[in-house]
């Protein structure tokens, strides 16, 4: 046990490899799994659960149908987001863009989401609520950030006011509808959680 603690400490003390954005993009083109780029650090993204997948699919399907004929684009986790202020590339679970996408270095990366949705997992929920949200708030076009729990019926909605403040509204079990302020859209909670099985 002592040896493993010492080895772990040595691993933590090792300087992290710093990569350029160009090195990251080159590696990402060949990678079997997706990675985030966090100001020089390349971080592997964890795989999703069936609940995670169901929620993302439900959200994307519902949004595509509700926004049909309007000038919005809905993207899921294969489209990369560039956040210039924090030198970060990431893959949000769902993004909605008003109008045309503003691309960055090709058609795999965009910069102008109006709405971002993340489905929370045990390993990423603190990051999604904290540092990641701080970084997302630097995007001028972003008006709404939504966190969906995959382990229980719980949705946290952050909306940006005209004064630039972010207001939290929480929807828990028993709530029937969910209002997306940036899209002026009402969704049924049951549609978001359709076929999701809680342990």
Short mmCIF file of C-alpha atoms in Angstrom, two decimals:
data_model
loop_
_atom_site.label_atom_id
_atom_site.label_comp_id
_atom_site.label_asym_id
_atom_site.label_seq_id
_atom_site.Cartn_x
_atom_site.Cartn_y
_atom_site.Cartn_z
CA UNK A 1 0.00 0.00 0.00
CA UNK A 2 2.85 2.39 0.87
CA UNK A 3 4.49 1.78 -2.51
CA UNK A 4 1.31 2.57 -4.42
CA UNK A 5 0.85 5.84 -2.49
CA UNK A 6 4.45 6.85 -3.25
CA UNK A 7 4.01 5.96 -6.92
CA UNK A 8 0.79 7.93 -7.05
CA UNK A 9 2.54 10.94 -5.48
CA UNK A 10 5.36 10.71 -8.03
CA UNK A 11 2.83 10.64 -10.87
CA UNK A 12 1.07 13.71 -9.45
CA UNK A 13 4.39 15.56 -9.09
CA UNK A 14 5.42 14.93 -12.70
CA UNK A 15 5.06 18.07 -14.83
CA UNK A 16 2.12 17.77 -17.19
CA UNK A 17 2.93 17.71 -20.88
CA UNK A 18 2.05 20.98 -22.56
CA UNK A 19 0.74 20.69 -26.11
CA UNK A 20 -0.06 23.36 -28.66
CA UNK A 21 -3.57 23.64 -30.14
CA UNK A 22 -2.09 22.47 -33.46
CA UNK A 23 -0.66 19.33 -31.83
CA UNK A 24 -4.01 18.65 -30.17
CA UNK A 25 -5.97 19.02 -33.42
CA UNK A 26 -3.54 16.75 -35.24
CA UNK A 27 -3.83 14.07 -32.54
CA UNK A 28 -7.61 14.43 -32.39
CA UNK A 29 -7.94 13.70 -36.11
CA UNK A 30 -6.45 10.22 -35.54
CA UNK A 31 -7.78 9.51 -32.04
CA UNK A 32 -10.27 6.72 -31.42
CA UNK A 33 -11.81 8.66 -28.52
CA UNK A 34 -12.52 12.35 -28.01
CA UNK A 35 -10.34 14.63 -25.92
CA UNK A 36 -10.65 18.11 -24.50
CA UNK A 37 -7.89 20.66 -24.86
CA UNK A 38 -7.46 22.77 -21.72
CA UNK A 39 -4.86 25.47 -22.23
CA UNK A 40 -2.07 23.07 -23.18
CA UNK A 41 -3.35 19.93 -21.47
CA UNK A 42 -5.04 17.16 -23.47
CA UNK A 43 -7.68 15.36 -21.38
CA UNK A 44 -9.48 12.16 -22.44
CA UNK A 45 -13.26 12.37 -22.24
CA UNK A 46 -15.06 9.59 -20.37
CA UNK A 47 -17.53 7.31 -22.09
CA UNK A 48 -21.24 7.84 -21.56
CA UNK A 49 -23.89 5.65 -19.96
CA UNK A 50 -27.12 4.54 -21.62
CA UNK A 51 -28.98 7.15 -19.55
CA UNK A 52 -26.62 9.84 -20.80
CA UNK A 53 -27.19 8.71 -24.38
CA UNK A 54 -30.98 8.57 -24.00
CA UNK A 55 -31.15 12.10 -22.58
CA UNK A 56 -28.93 13.59 -25.29
CA UNK A 57 -30.93 11.81 -28.01
CA UNK A 58 -34.24 12.93 -26.48
CA UNK A 59 -33.08 16.54 -26.25
CA UNK A 60 -31.73 16.61 -29.79
CA UNK A 61 -34.83 14.96 -31.28
CA UNK A 62 -37.24 17.20 -29.37
CA UNK A 63 -35.31 20.37 -30.26
CA UNK A 64 -35.00 19.44 -33.96
CA UNK A 65 -38.77 18.91 -34.21
CA UNK A 66 -39.70 21.99 -32.17
CA UNK A 67 -37.33 24.28 -34.10
CA UNK A 68 -38.12 22.96 -37.58
CA UNK A 69 -38.43 25.79 -40.10
CA UNK A 70 -36.71 28.28 -37.79
CA UNK A 71 -33.19 29.60 -38.25
CA UNK A 72 -31.54 27.47 -35.57
CA UNK A 73 -28.99 24.66 -35.78
CA UNK A 74 -28.82 21.82 -33.23
CA UNK A 75 -25.53 19.96 -32.71
CA UNK A 76 -24.63 17.03 -30.44
CA UNK A 77 -21.33 15.93 -28.88
CA UNK A 78 -19.36 15.28 -32.09
CA UNK A 79 -19.11 19.00 -32.87
CA UNK A 80 -16.24 20.76 -31.15
CA UNK A 81 -16.43 24.16 -29.44
CA UNK A 82 -13.50 26.62 -29.32
CA UNK A 83 -13.34 29.02 -26.36
CA UNK A 84 -10.60 31.53 -27.24
CA UNK A 85 -10.37 33.37 -23.92
CA UNK A 86 -9.44 30.16 -22.11
CA UNK A 87 -7.57 28.45 -24.95
CA UNK A 88 -9.94 25.49 -24.77
CA UNK A 89 -11.50 22.99 -27.15
CA UNK A 90 -14.37 20.91 -25.82
CA UNK A 91 -17.39 18.87 -26.95
CA UNK A 92 -20.64 19.94 -25.25
CA UNK A 93 -23.40 17.33 -25.22
CA UNK A 94 -25.86 19.61 -27.05
CA UNK A 95 -25.45 23.05 -28.61
CA UNK A 96 -28.00 25.26 -30.33
CA UNK A 97 -26.89 28.07 -32.63
CA UNK A 98 -29.04 30.96 -33.78
CA UNK A 99 -28.46 31.72 -37.44
CA UNK A 100 -25.34 30.36 -39.12
CA UNK A 101 -22.47 28.65 -37.31
CA UNK A 102 -19.27 30.64 -36.97
CA UNK A 103 -16.58 28.09 -37.71
CA UNK A 104 -13.02 28.03 -36.47
CA UNK A 105 -10.38 26.26 -38.58
CA UNK A 106 -12.70 24.07 -40.63
CA UNK A 107 -16.20 22.71 -40.20
CA UNK A 108 -15.54 20.56 -37.14
CA UNK A 109 -15.31 23.45 -34.65
CA UNK A 110 -17.78 26.25 -33.91
CA UNK A 111 -17.59 29.33 -31.67
CA UNK A 112 -21.09 30.82 -31.31
CA UNK A 113 -23.60 28.68 -29.37
CA UNK A 114 -26.72 30.41 -28.04
CA UNK A 115 -27.53 27.45 -25.78
CA UNK A 116 -25.34 24.71 -24.28
CA UNK A 117 -26.66 21.60 -22.51
CA UNK A 118 -24.52 19.18 -20.52
CA UNK A 119 -25.75 15.86 -19.09
CA UNK A 120 -24.12 15.42 -15.70
CA UNK A 121 -22.09 12.38 -14.72
CA UNK A 122 -20.48 11.49 -11.39
CA UNK A 123 -17.01 12.24 -12.74
CA UNK A 124 -17.76 15.55 -14.51
CA UNK A 125 -20.56 17.24 -12.55
CA UNK A 126 -18.28 19.45 -10.43
CA UNK A 127 -16.30 20.50 -13.51
CA UNK A 128 -19.50 21.18 -15.50
CA UNK A 129 -20.91 23.35 -12.71
CA UNK A 130 -17.63 25.13 -11.96
CA UNK A 131 -14.65 25.73 -14.24
CA UNK A 132 -16.43 24.70 -17.42
CA UNK A 133 -19.34 27.05 -16.77
CA UNK A 134 -16.88 29.88 -16.07
CA UNK A 135 -15.30 29.23 -19.46
CA UNK A 136 -18.66 28.97 -21.24
CA UNK A 137 -19.72 32.34 -19.81
CA UNK A 138 -16.94 34.01 -21.81
CA UNK A 139 -18.81 33.21 -25.06
CA UNK A 140 -20.62 36.43 -26.03
CA UNK A 141 -23.46 34.65 -27.87
CA UNK A 142 -24.27 32.26 -25.00
CA UNK A 143 -27.60 33.07 -23.35
CA UNK A 144 -28.47 29.82 -21.60
CA UNK A 145 -26.68 26.91 -19.94
CA UNK A 146 -28.58 23.80 -18.89
CA UNK A 147 -27.41 20.88 -16.74
CA UNK A 148 -29.46 17.68 -16.83
CA UNK A 149 -29.00 15.03 -14.13
CA UNK A 150 -28.97 11.46 -15.44
CA UNK A 151 -29.51 9.80 -12.05
CA UNK A 152 -32.74 11.58 -11.03
CA UNK A 153 -35.19 14.10 -12.44
CA UNK A 154 -33.30 17.33 -11.91
CA UNK A 155 -32.53 20.15 -14.34
CA UNK A 156 -30.52 23.27 -13.54
CA UNK A 157 -31.07 26.16 -15.91
CA UNK A 158 -28.84 29.24 -16.00
CA UNK A 159 -30.15 32.15 -18.08
CA UNK A 160 -28.31 35.37 -18.85
CA UNK A 161 -30.19 38.60 -18.13
CA UNK A 162 -29.94 41.83 -20.13
CA UNK A 163 -27.62 43.09 -17.34
CA UNK A 164 -25.26 40.15 -17.89
CA UNK A 165 -26.23 38.32 -14.69
CA UNK A 166 -26.85 34.57 -14.65
CA UNK A 167 -30.04 33.39 -12.94
CA UNK A 168 -30.63 29.81 -11.77
CA UNK A 169 -33.96 28.00 -12.10
CA UNK A 170 -34.20 24.40 -10.92
CA UNK A 171 -36.71 21.78 -12.06
CA UNK A 172 -37.15 18.67 -9.92
CA UNK A 173 -39.39 15.61 -9.84
CA UNK A 174 -43.00 16.71 -10.11
CA UNK A 175 -42.35 19.53 -12.55
CA UNK A 176 -44.28 18.99 -15.77
CA UNK A 177 -42.73 21.45 -18.20
CA UNK A 178 -39.40 23.05 -18.73
CA UNK A 179 -39.04 26.48 -20.35
CA UNK A 180 -36.01 27.19 -22.54
CA UNK A 181 -35.76 30.96 -22.31
CA UNK A 182 -33.29 31.49 -25.15
CA UNK A 183 -35.50 29.61 -27.61
CA UNK A 184 -38.89 30.67 -26.14
CA UNK A 185 -39.73 27.00 -26.04
CA UNK A 186 -41.61 24.76 -23.61
CA UNK A 187 -40.53 21.13 -23.30
CA UNK A 188 -42.15 18.32 -21.34
CA UNK A 189 -39.92 16.90 -18.61
CA UNK A 190 -41.19 13.43 -19.54
CA UNK A 191 -39.90 13.92 -23.10
CA UNK A 192 -36.40 14.74 -21.82
CA UNK A 193 -36.34 11.65 -19.58
CA UNK A 194 -38.17 9.24 -21.90
CA UNK A 195 -36.84 5.66 -21.52
CA UNK A 196 -34.32 6.75 -18.89
CA UNK A 197 -34.06 4.11 -16.16
CA UNK A 198 -33.00 5.30 -12.72
CA UNK A 199 -31.21 2.81 -10.46
#
